[in-house]
CSV table of C-alpha atoms in Angstrom, one decimal:
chain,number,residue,atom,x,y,z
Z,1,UNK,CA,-244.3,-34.4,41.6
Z,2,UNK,CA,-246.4,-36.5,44.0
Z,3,UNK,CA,-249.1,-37.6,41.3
Z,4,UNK,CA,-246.9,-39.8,39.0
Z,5,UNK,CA,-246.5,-43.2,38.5
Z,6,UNK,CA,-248.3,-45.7,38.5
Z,7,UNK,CA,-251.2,-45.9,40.6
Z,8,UNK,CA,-253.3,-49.2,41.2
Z,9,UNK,CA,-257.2,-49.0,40.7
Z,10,UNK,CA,-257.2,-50.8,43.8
Z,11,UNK,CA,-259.7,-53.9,43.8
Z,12,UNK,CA,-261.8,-54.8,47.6
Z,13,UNK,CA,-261.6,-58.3,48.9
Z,14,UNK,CA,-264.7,-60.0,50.1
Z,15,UNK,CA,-265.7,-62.8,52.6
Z,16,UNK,CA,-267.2,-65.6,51.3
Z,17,UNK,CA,-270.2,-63.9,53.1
Z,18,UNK,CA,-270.0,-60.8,51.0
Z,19,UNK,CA,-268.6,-58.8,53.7
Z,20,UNK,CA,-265.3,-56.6,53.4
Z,21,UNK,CA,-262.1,-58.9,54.8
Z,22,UNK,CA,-260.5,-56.1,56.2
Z,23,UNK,CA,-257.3,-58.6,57.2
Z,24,UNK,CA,-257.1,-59.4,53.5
Z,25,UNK,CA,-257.6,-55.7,52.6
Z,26,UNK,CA,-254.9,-54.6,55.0
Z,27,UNK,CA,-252.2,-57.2,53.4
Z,28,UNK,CA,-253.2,-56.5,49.9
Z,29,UNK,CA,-252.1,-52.8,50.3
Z,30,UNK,CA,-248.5,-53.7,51.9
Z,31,UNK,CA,-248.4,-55.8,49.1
Z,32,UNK,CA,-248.9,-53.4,46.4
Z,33,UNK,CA,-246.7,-50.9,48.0
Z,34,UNK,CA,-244.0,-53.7,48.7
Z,35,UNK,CA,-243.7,-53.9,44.9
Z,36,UNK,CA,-242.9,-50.8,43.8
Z,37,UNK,CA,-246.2,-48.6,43.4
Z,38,UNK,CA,-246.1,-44.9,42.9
Z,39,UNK,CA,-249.5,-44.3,44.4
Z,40,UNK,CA,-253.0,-46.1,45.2
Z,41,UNK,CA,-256.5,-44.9,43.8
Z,42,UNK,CA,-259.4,-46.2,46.2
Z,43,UNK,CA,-262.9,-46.9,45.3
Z,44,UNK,CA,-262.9,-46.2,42.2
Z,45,UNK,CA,-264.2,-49.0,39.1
Z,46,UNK,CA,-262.3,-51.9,39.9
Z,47,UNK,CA,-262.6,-50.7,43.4
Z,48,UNK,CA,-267.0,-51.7,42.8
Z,49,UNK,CA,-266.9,-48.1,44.7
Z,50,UNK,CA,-270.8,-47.9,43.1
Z,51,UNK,CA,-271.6,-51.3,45.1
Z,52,UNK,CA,-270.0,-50.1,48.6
Z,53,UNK,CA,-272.2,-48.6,51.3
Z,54,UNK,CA,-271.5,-45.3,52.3
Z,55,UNK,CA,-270.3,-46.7,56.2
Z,56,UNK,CA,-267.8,-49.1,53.8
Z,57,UNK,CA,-266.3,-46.5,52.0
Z,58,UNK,CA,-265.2,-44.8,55.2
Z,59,UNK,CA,-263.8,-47.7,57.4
Z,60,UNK,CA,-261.9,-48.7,53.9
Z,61,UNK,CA,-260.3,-45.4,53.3
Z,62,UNK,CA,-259.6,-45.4,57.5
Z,63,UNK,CA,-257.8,-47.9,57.5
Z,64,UNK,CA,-255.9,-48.1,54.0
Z,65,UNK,CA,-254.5,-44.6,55.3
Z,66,UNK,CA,-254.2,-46.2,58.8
Z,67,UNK,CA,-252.0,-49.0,56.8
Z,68,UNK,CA,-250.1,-47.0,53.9
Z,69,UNK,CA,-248.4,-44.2,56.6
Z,70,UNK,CA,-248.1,-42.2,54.1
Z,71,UNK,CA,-245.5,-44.0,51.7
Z,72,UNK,CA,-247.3,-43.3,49.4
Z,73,UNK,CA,-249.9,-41.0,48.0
Z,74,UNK,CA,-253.8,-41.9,48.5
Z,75,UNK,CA,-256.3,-40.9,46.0
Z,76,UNK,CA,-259.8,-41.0,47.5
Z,77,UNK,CA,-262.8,-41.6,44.3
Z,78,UNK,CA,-266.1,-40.3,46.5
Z,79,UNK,CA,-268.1,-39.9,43.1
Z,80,UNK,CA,-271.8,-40.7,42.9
Z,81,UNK,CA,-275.6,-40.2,42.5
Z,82,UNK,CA,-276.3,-37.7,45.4
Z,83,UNK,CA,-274.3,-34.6,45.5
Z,84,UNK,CA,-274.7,-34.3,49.0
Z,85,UNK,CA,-273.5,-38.0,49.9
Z,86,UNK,CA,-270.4,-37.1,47.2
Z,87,UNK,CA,-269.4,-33.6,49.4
Z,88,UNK,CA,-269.6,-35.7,53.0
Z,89,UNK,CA,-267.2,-38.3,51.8
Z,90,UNK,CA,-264.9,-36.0,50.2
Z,91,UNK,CA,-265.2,-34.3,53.0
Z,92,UNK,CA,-264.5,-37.7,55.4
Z,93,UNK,CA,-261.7,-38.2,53.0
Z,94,UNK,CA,-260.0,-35.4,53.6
Z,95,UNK,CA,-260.2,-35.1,56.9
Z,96,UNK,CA,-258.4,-38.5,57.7
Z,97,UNK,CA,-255.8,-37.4,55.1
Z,98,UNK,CA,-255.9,-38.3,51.4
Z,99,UNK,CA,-253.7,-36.9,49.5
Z,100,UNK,CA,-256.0,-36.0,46.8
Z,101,UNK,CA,-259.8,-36.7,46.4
Z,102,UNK,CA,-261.2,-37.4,42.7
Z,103,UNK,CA,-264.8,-37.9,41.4
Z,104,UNK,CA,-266.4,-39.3,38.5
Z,105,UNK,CA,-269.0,-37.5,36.8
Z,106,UNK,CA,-272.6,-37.9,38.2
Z,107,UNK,CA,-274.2,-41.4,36.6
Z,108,UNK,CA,-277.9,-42.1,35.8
Z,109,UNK,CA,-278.8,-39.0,35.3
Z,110,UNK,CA,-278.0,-36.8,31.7
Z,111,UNK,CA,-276.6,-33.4,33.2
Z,112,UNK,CA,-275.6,-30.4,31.1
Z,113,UNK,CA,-272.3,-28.5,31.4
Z,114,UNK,CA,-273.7,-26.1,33.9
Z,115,UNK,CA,-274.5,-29.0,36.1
Z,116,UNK,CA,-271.6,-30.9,35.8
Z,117,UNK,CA,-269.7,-27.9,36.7
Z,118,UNK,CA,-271.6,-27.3,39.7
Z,119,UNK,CA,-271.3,-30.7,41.1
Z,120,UNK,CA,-267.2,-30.8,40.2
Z,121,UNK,CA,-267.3,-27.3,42.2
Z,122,UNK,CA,-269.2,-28.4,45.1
Z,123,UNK,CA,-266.8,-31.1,45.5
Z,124,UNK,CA,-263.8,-28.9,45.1
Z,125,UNK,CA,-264.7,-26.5,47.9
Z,126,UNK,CA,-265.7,-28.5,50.0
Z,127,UNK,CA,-262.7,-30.2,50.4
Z,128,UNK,CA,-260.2,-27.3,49.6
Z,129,UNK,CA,-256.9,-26.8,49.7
Z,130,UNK,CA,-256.4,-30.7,49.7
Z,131,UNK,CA,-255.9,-31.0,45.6
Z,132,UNK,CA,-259.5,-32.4,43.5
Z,133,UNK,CA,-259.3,-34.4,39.9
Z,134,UNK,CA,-262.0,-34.8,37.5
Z,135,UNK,CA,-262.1,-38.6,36.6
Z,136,UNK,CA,-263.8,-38.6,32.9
Z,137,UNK,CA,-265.3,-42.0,32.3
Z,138,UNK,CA,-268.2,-41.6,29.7
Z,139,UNK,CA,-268.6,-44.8,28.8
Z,140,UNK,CA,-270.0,-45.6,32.4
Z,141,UNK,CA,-271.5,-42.3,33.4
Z,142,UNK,CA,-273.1,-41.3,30.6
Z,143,UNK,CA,-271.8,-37.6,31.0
Z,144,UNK,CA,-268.6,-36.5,29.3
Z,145,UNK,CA,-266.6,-34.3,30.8
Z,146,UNK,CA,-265.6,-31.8,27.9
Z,147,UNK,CA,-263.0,-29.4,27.9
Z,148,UNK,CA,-265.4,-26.5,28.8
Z,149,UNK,CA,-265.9,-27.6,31.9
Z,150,UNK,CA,-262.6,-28.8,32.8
Z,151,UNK,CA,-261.3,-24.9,31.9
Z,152,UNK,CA,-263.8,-23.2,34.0
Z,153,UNK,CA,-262.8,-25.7,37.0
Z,154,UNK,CA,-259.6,-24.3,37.0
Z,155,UNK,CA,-260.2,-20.4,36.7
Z,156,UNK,CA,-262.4,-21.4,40.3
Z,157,UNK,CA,-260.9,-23.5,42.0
Z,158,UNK,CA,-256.8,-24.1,42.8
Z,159,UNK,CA,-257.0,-27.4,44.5
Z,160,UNK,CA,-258.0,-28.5,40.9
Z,161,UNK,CA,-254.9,-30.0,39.7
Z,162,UNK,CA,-255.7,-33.2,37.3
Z,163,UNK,CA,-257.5,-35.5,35.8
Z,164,UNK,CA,-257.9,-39.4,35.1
Z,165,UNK,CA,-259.4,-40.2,31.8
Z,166,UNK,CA,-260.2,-43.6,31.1
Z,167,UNK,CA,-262.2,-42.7,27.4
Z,168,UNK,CA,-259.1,-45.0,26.1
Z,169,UNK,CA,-258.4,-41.8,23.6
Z,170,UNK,CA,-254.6,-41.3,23.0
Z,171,UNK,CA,-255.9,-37.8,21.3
Z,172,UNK,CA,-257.4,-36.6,24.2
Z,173,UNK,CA,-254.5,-37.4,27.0
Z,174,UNK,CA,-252.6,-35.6,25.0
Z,175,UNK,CA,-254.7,-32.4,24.4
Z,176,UNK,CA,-255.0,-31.6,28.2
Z,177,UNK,CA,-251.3,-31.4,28.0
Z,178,UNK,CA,-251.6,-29.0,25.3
Z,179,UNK,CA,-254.7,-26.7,26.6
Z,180,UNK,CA,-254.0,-26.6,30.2
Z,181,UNK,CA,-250.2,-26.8,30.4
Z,182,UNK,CA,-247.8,-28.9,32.1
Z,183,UNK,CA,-248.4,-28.6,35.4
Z,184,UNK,CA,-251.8,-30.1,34.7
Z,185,UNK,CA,-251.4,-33.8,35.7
Z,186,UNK,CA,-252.7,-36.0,33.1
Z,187,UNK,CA,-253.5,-39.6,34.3
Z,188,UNK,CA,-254.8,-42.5,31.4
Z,189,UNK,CA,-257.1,-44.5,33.2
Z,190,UNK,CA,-257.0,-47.4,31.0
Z,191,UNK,CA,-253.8,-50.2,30.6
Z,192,UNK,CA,-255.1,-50.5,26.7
Z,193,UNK,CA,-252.3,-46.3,26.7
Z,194,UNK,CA,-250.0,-46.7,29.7
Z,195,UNK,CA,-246.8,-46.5,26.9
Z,196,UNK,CA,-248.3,-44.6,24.6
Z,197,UNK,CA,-249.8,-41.8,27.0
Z,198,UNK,CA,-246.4,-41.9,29.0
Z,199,UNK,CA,-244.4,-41.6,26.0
Z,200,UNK,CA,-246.9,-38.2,24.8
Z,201,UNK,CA,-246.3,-36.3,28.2
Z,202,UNK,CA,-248.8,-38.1,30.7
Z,203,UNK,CA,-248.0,-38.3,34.4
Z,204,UNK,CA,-248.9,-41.9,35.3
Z,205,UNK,CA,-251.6,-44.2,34.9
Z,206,UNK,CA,-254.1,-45.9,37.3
Z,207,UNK,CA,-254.0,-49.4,36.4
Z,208,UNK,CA,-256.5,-52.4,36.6
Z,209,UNK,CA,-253.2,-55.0,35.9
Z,210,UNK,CA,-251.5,-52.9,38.3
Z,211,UNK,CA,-253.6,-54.8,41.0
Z,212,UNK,CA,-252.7,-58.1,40.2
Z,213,UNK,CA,-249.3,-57.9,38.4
Z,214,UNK,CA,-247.8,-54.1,39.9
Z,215,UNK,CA,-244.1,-55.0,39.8
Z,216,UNK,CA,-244.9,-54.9,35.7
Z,217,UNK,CA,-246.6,-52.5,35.7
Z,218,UNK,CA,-244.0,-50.4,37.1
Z,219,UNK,CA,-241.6,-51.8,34.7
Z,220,UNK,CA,-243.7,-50.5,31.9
Z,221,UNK,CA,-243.6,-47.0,33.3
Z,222,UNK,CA,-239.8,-46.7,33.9
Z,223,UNK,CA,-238.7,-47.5,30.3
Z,224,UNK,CA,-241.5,-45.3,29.2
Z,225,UNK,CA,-240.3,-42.4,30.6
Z,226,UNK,CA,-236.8,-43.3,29.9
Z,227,UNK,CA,-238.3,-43.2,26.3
Z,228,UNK,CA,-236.8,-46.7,25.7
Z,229,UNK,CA,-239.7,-47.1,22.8
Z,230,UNK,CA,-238.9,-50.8,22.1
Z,231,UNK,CA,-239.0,-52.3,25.4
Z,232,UNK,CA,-242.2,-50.1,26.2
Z,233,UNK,CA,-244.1,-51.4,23.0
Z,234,UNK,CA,-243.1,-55.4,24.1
Z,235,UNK,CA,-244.4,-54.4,27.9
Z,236,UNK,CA,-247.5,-53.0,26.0
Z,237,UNK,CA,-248.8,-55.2,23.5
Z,238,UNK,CA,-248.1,-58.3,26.3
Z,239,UNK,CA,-250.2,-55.7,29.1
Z,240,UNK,CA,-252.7,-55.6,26.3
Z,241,UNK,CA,-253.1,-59.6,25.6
Z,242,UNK,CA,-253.8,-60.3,29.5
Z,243,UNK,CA,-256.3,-57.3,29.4
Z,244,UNK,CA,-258.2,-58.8,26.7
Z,245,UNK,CA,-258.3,-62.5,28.6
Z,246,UNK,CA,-259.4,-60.7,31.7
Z,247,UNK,CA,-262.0,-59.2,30.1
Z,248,UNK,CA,-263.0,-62.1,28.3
Z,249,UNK,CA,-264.3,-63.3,32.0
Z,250,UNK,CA,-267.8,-62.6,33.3
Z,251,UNK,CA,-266.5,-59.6,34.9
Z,252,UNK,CA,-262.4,-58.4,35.0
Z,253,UNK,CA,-262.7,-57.9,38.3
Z,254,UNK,CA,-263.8,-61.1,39.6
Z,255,UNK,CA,-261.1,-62.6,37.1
Z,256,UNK,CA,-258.1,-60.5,38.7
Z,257,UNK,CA,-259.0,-61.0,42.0
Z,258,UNK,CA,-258.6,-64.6,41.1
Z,259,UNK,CA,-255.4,-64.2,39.9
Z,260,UNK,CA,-254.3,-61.9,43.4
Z,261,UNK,CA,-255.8,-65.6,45.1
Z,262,UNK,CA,-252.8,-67.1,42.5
Z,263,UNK,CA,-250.8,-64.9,43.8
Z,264,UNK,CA,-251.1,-65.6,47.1
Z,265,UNK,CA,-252.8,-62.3,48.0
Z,266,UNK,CA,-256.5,-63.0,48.2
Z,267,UNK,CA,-258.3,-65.9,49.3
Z,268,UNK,CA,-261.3,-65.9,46.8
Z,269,UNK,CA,-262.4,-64.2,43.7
Z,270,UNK,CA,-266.0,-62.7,45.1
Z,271,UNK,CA,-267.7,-59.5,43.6
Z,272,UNK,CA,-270.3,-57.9,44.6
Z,273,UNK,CA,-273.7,-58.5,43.4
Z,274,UNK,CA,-275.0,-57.4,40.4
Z,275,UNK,CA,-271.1,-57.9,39.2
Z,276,UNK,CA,-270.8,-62.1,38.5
Z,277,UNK,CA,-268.7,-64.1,39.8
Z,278,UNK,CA,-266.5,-66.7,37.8
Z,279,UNK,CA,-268.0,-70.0,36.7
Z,280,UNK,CA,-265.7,-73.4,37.8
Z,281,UNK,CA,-264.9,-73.3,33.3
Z,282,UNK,CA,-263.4,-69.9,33.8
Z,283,UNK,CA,-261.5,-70.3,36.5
Z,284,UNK,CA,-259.4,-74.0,34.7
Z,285,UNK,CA,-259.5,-71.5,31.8
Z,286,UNK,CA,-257.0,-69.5,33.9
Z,287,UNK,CA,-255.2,-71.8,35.8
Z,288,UNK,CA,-254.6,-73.4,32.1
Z,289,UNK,CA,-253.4,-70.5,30.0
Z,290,UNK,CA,-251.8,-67.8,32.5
Z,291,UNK,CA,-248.3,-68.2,33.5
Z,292,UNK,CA,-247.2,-66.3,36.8
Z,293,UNK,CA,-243.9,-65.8,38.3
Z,294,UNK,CA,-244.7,-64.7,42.0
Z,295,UNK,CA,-240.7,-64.2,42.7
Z,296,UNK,CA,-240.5,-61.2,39.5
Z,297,UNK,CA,-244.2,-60.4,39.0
Z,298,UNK,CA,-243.8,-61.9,34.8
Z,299,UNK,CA,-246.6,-63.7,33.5
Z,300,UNK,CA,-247.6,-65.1,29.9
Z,301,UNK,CA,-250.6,-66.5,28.3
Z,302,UNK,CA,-250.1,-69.7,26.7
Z,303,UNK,CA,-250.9,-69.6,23.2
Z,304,UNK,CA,-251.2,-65.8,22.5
Z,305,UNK,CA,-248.2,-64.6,20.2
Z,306,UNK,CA,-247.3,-61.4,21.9
């Protein structure tokens, strides 16, 4: 099954100009690959996909398929405002050769069933048979995607296959399993259910700590599917301890990007604008109280218990 694994919400390096460092970009994706990756998701959240011209989301996905060669499978996210702009880069997407294309819900905008439907569907056709997921994230968008509408999306269209669902509800992973069958792939899109999702039947996850720390990450998923429940809880509770410190930062991203710079990966920390940036404080408060091992991808917070 191509969709399973773990699949990094891959992050975008910056210049210290603001620009995309396409050198930077290029090296990141060998490196996430060179670790053990099961797949990459591209401008999606962590991605700042919102914050990304329309020009910037093509040359990206260009040249991360340029780059990957297919050695893995590439997830394009071309969800937005405009259903119009949407269709063209799904479109784009397609064309070059993504394996799949996914969109979030529309944002800004409250949109009833009906309309959520016929945006999902417009986006489904348009880049058919090249397989479409729903990715379900409320909490930003504003529009839930409820079960409704993910049913009537697959009576239409086959290229529907999935979904990523980052409403951090163990509950509702597991009911897609149970309405739409197995061969519906289920992705969590939050680390805070990587174990438990895996362990109830998901496919994979697409990770935030996956960009900084995917050799983990990968870790985590093995002895989840191997159902080795004690290991997987360990992996878990220590995943969710790092999550928490990251998103105790101004903003998570700018704070694992800074750790990808520990790594040796990145060369700064930059996000775009309105997304801040971390203060001198934060940045000690890192090189204090995380732990890295670059040669086994390990790390530990000083102080935390788990």
């Amino acid at each position: 099954m191509k969709f399973r694994g773990i699949f990094p919400a891959v992050l975008v390096p910056f210049t210290e100009e603001g620009k995309i460092d396409f050198r930077v970009w290029e090296r990141y994706i060998d490196f996430l690959i060179s670790k053990g990756v099961h797949g990459l998701f591209l401008l999606g959240t962590n991605g700042e996909g919102p914050l990304l011209s329309f020009e910037e989301k093509k040359e990206l996905l260009k040249t991360a398929i340029d780059v990957v060669g297919k050695r893995v499978p590439v997830i394009s996210q071309v969800g937005g405002i405009s259903t119009e702009e949407v269709v063209k880069l799904a479109r784009f997407s397609a064309e070059i050769g993504v394996d799949a294309v996914a969109a979030l819900a529309h944002y800004y905008f409250k949109l009833n069933d009906e309309s959520l439907l016929n945006y999902f569907s417009s986006i489904a056709s348009s880049v058919s048979p090249t397989p479409f997921f729903i990715y379900n994230i409320p909490q930003y968008t504003g529009n839930p995607v409820k079960d409704t509408v993910i049913g009537k999306m697959k009576e239409k269209h086959e290229n529907f296959i999935g979904i990523k669902d980052s409403e951090q509800s163990l509950l509702r992973i597991m009911s897609y399993k149970i309405k739409f069958g197995d061969d519906f792939v289920v992705m969590t899109g939050t680390d805070s259910l990587i174990a438990p999702s895996i362990l109830m039947g998901a496919d994979g996850a697409v990770s935030a700590i996956g960009d900084v720390f995917p050799e983990f990450c990968v870790r985590l998923y093995e002895v989840s599917v191997k159902k080795d429940v004690e290991t997987a809880k360990r992996m878990q509770y220590k995943l969710l301890v790092l999550r928490s410190f990251t998103k105790s930062m101004v903003d998570s991203r700018a704070a694992l990007k800074y750790i990808l710079q520990k790594r040796r990966v990145f060369e700064n920390s930059i996000v775009r604008s309105p997304l801040g940036n971390l203060s001198e404080e934060e940045k000690r408060v890192i090189d204090e109280k995380l732990v890295i091992n670059n040669e086994t991808g390990d790390f530990q917070i000083r102080g935390e218990t788990r």
